[in-house]
Coordinates of C-alpha atoms in Angstrom, one line a residue:
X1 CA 0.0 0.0 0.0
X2 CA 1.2 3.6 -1.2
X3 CA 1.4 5.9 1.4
X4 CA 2.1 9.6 0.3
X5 CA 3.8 10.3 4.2
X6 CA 7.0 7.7 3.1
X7 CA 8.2 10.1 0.8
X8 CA 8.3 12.9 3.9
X9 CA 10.5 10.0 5.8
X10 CA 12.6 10.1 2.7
X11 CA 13.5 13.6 2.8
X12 CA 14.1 13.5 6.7
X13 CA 16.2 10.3 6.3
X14 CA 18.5 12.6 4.2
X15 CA 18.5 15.8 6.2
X16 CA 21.8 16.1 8.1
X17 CA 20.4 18.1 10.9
X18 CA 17.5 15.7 11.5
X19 CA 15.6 15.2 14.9
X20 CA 13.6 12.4 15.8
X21 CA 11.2 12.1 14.5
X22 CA 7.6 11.5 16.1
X23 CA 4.9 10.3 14.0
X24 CA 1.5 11.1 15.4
X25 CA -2.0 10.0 14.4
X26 CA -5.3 7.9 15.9
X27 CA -4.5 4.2 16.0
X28 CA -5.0 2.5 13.3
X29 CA -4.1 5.0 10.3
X30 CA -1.1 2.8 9.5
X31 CA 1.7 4.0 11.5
X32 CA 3.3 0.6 12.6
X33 CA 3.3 -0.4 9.2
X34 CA 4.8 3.0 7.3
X35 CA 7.5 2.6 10.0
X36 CA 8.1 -1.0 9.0
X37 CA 7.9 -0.5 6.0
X38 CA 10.5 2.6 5.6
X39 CA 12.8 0.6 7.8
X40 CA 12.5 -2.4 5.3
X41 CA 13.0 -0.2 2.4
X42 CA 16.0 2.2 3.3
X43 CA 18.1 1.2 5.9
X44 CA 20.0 -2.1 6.4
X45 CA 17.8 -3.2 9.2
X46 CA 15.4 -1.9 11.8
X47 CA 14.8 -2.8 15.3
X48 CA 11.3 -2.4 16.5
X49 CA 10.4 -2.0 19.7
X50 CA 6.8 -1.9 21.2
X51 CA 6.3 -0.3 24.3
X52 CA 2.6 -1.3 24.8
X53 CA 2.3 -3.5 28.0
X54 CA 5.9 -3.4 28.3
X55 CA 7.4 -3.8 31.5
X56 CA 11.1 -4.6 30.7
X57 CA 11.0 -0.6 28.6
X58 CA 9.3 0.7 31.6
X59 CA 12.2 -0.3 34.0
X60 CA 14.7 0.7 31.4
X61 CA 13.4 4.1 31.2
X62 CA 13.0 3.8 35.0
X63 CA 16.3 5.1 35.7
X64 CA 18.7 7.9 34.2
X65 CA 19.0 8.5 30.6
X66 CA 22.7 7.3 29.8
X67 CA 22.7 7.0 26.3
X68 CA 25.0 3.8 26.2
X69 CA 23.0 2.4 28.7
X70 CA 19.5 2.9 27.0
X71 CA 21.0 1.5 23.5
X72 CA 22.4 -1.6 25.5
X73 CA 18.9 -2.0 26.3
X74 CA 17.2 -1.6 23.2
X75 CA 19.4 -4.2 21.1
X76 CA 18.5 -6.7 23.7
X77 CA 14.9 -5.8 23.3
X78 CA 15.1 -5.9 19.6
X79 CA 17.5 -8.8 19.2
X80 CA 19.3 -6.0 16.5
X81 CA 22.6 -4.8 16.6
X82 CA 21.8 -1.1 16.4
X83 CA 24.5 1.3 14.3
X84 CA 23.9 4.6 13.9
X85 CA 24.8 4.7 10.4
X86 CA 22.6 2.0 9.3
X87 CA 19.9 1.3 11.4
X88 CA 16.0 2.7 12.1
X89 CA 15.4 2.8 15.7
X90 CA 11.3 2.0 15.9
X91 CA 10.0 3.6 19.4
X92 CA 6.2 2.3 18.9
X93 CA 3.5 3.5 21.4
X94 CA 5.8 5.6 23.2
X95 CA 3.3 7.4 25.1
X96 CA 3.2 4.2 27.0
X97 CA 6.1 4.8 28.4
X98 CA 6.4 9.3 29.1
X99 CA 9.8 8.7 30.0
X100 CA 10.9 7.3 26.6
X101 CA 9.6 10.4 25.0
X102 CA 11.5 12.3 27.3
X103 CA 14.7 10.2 26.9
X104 CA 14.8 11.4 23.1
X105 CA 15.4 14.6 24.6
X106 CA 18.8 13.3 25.7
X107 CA 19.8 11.1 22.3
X108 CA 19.7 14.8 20.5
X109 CA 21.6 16.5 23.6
X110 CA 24.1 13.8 25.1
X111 CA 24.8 11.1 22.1
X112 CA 27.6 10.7 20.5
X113 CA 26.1 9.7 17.1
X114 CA 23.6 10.9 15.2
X115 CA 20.8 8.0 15.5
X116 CA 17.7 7.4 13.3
X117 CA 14.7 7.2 15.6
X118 CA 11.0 7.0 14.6
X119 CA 8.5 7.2 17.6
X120 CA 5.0 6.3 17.3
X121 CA 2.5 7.6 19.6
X122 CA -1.7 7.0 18.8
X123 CA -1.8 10.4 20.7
X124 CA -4.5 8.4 23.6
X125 CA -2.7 9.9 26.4
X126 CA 0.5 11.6 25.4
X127 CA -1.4 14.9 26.2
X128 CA -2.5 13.8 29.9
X129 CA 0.4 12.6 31.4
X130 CA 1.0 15.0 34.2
X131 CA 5.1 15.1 35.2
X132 CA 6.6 14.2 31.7
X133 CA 8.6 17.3 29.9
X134 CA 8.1 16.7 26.4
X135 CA 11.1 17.1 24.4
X136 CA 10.5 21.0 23.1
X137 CA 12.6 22.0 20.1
X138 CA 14.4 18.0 20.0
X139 CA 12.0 16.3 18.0
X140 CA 10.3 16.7 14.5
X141 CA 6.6 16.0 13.8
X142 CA 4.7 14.3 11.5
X143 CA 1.0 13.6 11.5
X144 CA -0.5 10.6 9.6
X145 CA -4.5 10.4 9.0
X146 CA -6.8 7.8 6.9
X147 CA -5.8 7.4 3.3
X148 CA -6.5 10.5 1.4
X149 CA -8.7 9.8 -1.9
X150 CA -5.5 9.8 -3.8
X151 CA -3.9 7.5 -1.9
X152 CA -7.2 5.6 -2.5
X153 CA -7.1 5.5 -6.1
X154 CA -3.4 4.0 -5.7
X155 CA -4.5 1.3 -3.2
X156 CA -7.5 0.3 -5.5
X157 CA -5.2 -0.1 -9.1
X158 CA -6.2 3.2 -10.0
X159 CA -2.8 4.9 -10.3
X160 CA -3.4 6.6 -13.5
X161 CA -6.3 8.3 -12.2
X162 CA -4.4 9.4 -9.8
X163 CA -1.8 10.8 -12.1
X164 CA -4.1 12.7 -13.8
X165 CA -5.1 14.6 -10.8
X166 CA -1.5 15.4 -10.7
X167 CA -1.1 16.8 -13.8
X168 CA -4.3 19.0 -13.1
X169 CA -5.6 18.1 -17.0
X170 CA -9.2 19.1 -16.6
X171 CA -10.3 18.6 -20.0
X172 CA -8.7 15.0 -19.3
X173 CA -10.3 14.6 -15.7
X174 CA -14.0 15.9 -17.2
X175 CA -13.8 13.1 -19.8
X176 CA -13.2 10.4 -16.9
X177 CA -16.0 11.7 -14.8
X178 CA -18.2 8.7 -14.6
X179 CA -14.8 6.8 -13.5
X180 CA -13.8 9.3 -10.4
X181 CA -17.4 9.7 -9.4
X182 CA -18.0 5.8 -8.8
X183 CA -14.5 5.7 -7.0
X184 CA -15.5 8.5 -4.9
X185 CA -18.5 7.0 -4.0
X186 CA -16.7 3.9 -2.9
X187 CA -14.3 5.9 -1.1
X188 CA -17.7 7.5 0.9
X189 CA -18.5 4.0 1.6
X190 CA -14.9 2.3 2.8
X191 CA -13.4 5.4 3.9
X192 CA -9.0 5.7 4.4
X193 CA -8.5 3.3 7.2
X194 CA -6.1 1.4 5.7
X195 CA -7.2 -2.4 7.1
X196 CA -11.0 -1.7 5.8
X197 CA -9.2 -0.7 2.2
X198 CA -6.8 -3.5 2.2
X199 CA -10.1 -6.0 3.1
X200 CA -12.1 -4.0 0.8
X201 CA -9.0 -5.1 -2.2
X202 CA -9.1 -8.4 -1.2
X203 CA -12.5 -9.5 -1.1
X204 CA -14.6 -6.6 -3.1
X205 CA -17.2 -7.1 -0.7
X206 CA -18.7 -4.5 1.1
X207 CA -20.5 -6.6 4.0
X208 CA -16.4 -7.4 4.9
X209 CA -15.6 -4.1 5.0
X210 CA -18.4 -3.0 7.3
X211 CA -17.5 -5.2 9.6
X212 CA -13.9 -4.1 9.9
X213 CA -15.5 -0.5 10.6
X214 CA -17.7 -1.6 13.2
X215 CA -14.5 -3.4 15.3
X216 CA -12.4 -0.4 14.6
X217 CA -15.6 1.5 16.6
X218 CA -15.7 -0.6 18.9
X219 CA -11.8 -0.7 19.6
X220 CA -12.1 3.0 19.5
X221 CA -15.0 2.7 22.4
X222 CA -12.9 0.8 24.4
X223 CA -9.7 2.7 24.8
X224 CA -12.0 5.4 25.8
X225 CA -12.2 3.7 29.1
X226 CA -8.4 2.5 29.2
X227 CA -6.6 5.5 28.3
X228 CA -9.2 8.6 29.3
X229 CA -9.6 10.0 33.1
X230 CA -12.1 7.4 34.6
X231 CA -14.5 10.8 35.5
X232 CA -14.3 11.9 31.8
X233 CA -15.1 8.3 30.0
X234 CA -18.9 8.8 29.6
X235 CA -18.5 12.4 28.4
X236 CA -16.3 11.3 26.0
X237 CA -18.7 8.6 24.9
X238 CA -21.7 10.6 24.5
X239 CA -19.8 13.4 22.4
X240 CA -18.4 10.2 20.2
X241 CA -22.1 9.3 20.3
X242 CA -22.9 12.6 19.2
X243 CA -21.0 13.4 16.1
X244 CA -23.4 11.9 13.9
X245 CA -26.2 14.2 15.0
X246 CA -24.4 16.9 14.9
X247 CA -23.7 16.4 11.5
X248 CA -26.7 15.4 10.4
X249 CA -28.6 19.0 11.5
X250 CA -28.7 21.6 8.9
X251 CA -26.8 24.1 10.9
X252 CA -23.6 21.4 11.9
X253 CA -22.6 23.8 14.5
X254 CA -21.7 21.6 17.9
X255 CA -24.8 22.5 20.4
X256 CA -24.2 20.9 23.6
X257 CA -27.8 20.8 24.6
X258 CA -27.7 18.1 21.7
X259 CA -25.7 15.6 23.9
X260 CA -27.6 16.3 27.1
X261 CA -30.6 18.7 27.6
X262 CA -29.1 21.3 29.8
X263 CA -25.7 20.8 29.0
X264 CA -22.8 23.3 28.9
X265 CA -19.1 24.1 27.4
X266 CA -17.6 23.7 30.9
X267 CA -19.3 20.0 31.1
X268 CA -17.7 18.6 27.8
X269 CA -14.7 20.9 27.2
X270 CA -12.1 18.4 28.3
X271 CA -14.0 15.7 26.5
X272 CA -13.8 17.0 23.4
X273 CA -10.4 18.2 23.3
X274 CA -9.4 14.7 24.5
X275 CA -10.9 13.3 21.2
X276 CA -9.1 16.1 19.3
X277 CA -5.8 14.8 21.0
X278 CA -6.5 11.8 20.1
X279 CA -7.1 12.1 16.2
X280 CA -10.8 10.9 16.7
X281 CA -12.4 13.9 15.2
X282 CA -11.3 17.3 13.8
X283 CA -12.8 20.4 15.7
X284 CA -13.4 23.1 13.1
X285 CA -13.7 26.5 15.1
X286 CA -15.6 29.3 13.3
X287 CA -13.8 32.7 12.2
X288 CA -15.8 36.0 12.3
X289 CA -13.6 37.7 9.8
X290 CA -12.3 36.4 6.3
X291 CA -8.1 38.3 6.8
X292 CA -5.2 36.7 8.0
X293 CA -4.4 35.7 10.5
X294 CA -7.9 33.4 10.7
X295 CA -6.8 32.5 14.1
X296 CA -7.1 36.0 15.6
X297 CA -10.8 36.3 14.6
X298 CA -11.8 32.9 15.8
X299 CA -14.9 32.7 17.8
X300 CA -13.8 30.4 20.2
X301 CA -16.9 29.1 21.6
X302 CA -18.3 28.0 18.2
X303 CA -17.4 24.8 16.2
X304 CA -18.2 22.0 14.5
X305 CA -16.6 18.9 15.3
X306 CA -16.0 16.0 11.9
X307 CA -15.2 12.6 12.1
X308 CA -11.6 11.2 11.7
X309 CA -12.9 9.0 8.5
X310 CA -15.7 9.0 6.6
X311 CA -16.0 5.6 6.1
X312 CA -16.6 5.3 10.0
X313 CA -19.1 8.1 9.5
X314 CA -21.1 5.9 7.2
X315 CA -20.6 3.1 9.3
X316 CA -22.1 4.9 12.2
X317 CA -24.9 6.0 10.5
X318 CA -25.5 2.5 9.4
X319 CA -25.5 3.3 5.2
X320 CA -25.7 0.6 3.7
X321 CA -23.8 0.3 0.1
X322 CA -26.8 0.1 -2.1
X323 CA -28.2 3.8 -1.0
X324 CA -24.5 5.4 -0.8
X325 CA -23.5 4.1 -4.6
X326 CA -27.1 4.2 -6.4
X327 CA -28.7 7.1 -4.2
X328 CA -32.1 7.3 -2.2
X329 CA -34.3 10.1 -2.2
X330 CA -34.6 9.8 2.1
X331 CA -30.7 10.1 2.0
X332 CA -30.6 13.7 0.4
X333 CA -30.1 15.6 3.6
X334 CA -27.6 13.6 5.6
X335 CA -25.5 13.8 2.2
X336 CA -24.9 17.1 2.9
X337 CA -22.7 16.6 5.7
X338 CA -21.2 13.2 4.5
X339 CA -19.5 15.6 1.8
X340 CA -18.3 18.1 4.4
X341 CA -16.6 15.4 6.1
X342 CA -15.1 13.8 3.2
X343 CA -13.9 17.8 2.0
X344 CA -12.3 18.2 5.6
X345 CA -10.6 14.7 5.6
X346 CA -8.8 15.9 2.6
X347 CA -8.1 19.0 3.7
X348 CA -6.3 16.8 6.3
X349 CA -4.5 14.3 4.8
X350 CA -3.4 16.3 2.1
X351 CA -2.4 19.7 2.6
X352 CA -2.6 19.2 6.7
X353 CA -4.0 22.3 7.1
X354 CA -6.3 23.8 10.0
X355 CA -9.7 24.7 8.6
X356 CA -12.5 26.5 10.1
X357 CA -15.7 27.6 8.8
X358 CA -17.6 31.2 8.5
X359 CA -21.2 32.1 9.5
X360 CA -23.2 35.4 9.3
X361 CA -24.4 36.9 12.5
X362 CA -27.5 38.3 11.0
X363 CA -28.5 35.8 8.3
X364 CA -28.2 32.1 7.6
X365 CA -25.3 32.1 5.4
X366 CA -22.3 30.3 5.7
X367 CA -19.3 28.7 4.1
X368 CA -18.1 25.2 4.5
X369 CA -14.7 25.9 5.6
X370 CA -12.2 28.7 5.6
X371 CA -8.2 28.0 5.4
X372 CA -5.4 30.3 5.0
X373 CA -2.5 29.4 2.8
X374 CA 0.5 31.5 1.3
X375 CA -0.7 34.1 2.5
X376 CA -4.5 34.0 1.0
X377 CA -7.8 33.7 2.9
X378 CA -9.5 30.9 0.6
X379 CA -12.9 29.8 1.3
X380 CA -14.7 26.9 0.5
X381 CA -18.2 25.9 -0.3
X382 CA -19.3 22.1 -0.4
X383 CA -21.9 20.7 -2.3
X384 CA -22.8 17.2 -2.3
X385 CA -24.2 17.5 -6.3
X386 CA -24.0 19.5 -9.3
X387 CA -25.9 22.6 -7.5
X388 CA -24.0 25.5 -8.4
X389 CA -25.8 28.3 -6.1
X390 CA -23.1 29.8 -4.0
X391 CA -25.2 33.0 -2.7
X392 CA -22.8 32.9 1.0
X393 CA -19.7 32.1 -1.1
X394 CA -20.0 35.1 -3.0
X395 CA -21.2 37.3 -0.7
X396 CA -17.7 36.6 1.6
X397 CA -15.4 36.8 -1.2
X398 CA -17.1 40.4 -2.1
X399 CA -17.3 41.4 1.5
X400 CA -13.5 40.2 2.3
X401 CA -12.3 41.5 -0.9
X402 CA -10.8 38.1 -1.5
X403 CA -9.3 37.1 -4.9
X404 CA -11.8 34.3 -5.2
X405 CA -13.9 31.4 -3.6
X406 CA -13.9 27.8 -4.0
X407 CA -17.1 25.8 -4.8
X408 CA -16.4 22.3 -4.7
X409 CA -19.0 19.8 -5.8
X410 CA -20.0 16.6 -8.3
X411 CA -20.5 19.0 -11.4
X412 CA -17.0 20.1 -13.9
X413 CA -14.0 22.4 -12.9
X414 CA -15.3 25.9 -14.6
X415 CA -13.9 29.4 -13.3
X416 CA -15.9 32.3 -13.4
X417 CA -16.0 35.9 -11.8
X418 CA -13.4 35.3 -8.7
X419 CA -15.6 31.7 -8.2
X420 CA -13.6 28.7 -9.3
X421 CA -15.6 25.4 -9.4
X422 CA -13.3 22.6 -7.9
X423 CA -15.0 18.9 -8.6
X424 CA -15.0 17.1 -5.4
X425 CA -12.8 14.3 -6.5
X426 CA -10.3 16.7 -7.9
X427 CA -9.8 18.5 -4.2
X428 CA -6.0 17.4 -4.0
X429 CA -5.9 20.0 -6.7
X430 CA -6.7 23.1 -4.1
X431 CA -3.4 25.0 -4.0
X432 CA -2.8 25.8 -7.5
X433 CA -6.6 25.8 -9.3
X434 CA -6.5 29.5 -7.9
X435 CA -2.7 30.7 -9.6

């Protein structure tokens, strides 16, 4: 399986002034298996070591952080003679251990080599553990989501589609409509998570795939309890709970009242923000203003708050395969916000860029989401068909004095007066549709 995020590894393998590197992301997005698999592919050998349930790391990290001594340690552990010049070190589900994250603090500081080291850490608890100083200014970043729809068309023997997008050839991309539109209607269904696309490749049968999105809920349901603050667990639950109706109202803006009938910020505030920690869900704060920077004219008790994959979103809202590929007249409102989430999971994955969206005081007009990039505002406006009204769209571009808007949808790319229509499988293609 493709993954766009190895060729990031690539480019940090070869920097000379490389940190460790910490790959962060909700379990099961793949990030055992990209670290495998870089290891595998451009170093010698790789030792892997799993700190989950772990006691033999836990007492190594116990004590100080001599470099020799943690090293001795982890070639024991790995049963890998580890040489700096030719050798991955694999740190997975380091938050299980603080003090390992800590300890790469001290590799960067005290060592007298230059090591390779990969960390992996599902985010469930990295944020909460009181007592550990994170490594500040020692370690680089990398954040790994569901595969994008790109990545998709890889995974499913669709590379040349994929190349296309690349090559931003609309005329091209127009004439292969019917082919990107049933792909992206599969995508709705399976989602990014890599073990529901790899099940999906090797059986073609949606009733498999379902299945693996219902245990990935359920796995997801039950760290809750194991990694969350035992007071915060049913909070947690019943904003996870939640997400779907959110969604599904026409206004998607996260009411608390929804979850609980008297319900308030204070009660759910550290709730949420665990899920956003955790790579469950993407909050996407509202902005009052459409001029850099976005952030300074966020209104920061309004959100909306998106799923991590859409395919999990389906699965949640029990959609069957039939009604998401051939339509359903019932089905027209709720695929309204399907789109949005599939928009904002690309906006993820690909660009990794922090969206919010825009609302009117006075009036009900909005746009989807709202991003800032090289030094634009860009705004975008989803919709789930061919409709090509974009009344709020135009009315913030105009009021903003922005270059243009983006209205993203099923119908062709067209540009007209400072409004450039993006097709919705043809997102990936954001940064340069606007020059």
């Amino acid at each position: 399986m493709k993954r766009f995020a190895m060729e990031v590894l690539k480019t940090w393998k070869e920097d000379s002034e490389r940190l460790p590197m910490i790959i962060r992301g909700a379990r099961q997005v793949g990030k055992t298996w990209l670290m495998k698999e870089f290891g595998a592919s451009y170093f010698e050998k790789y030792a892997y070591i799993n700190f989950d349930h772990n006691p033999r790391m836990q007492q190594l990290f116990s004590g100080d952080f001599n470099i020799d001594r943690i090293l001795q340690g982890l070639i024991i552990e790995s049963d890998v003679d580890i040489e700096p010049e030719n050798t991955l070190i694999i740190l997975d589900e380091i938050q299980e251990v603080p003090a390992a994250l800590q300890s790469l603090k001290y590799f960067v500081e005290d060592s007298r080599h230059t090591y390779f080291i990969v960390a992996a850490g599902s985010l469930l608890g990295i944020a909460l553990h009181k007592g550990t100083s994170f490594p500040v200014g020692k370690v680089d970043h990398m954040d790994l989501y569901p595969l994008s729809f790109r990545e998709f068309l890889c995974a499913t023997g669709n590379e040349p589609l994929k190349e296309l997008l690349d090559r931003q050839d609309f005329s091209m991309l127009t004439a292969f409509k019917d082919r990107y539109v049933d792909l992206l209607k599969n995508y709705y269904f399976i989602g990014g998570m890599p073990e529901a696309v790899n099940v999906y490749i090797k059986h073609k049968n949606m009733k498999e795939v379902r299945k693996v999105h219902h245990r990935l809920i359920a796995d997801y349901e039950q760290d809750f309890s194991k990694h969350a603050p035992r007071e915060v667990v049913p909070r947690i639950q019943m904003v996870w709970d939640g997400i779907l109706s959110q969604l599904a109202k026409e206004n998607r803006k996260f009411i608390y009242s929804v979850l609980r009938e008297g319900a308030r910020a204070k009660d759910f505030e550290l709730a949420i923000q665990w899920m956003n920690d955790c790579g469950l869900c993407c909050k996407v704060g509202r902005v009052k203003k459409g001029a850099i920077p976005l952030k300074a004219y966020q209104d920061l008790p309004a959100f909306k708050l998106y799923l991590l994959d859409v395919g999990l979103l389906t699965a949640m809202a029990d959609l069957d395969a039939k009604t998401l590929l051939n339509g359903n007249h019932i089905f027209t409102e709720f695929k309204g916000a399907l789109t949005e989430q599939y928009v904002c999971q690309q906006l993820l994955a690909e660009f990794h860029a922090t969206p919010y969206y825009w609302s009117a005081e006075a009036s009900s007009g909005e746009v989807d989401f709202i991003l800032q990039h090289d030094g634009k505002v860009i705004p975008i406006e989803v919709k789930a068909e061919e409709n090509l009204n974009a009344k709020s769209l135009k009315y913030f571009v105009e009021n903003f004095h922005l270059e243009y808007g983006i209205r993203t949808s099923m119908s062709d790319y067209r540009v007209q007066e400072k409004l450039i229509n993006l097709p919705l499988y043809a997102i990936s293609c954001l940064w340069d549709v606007g020059g």
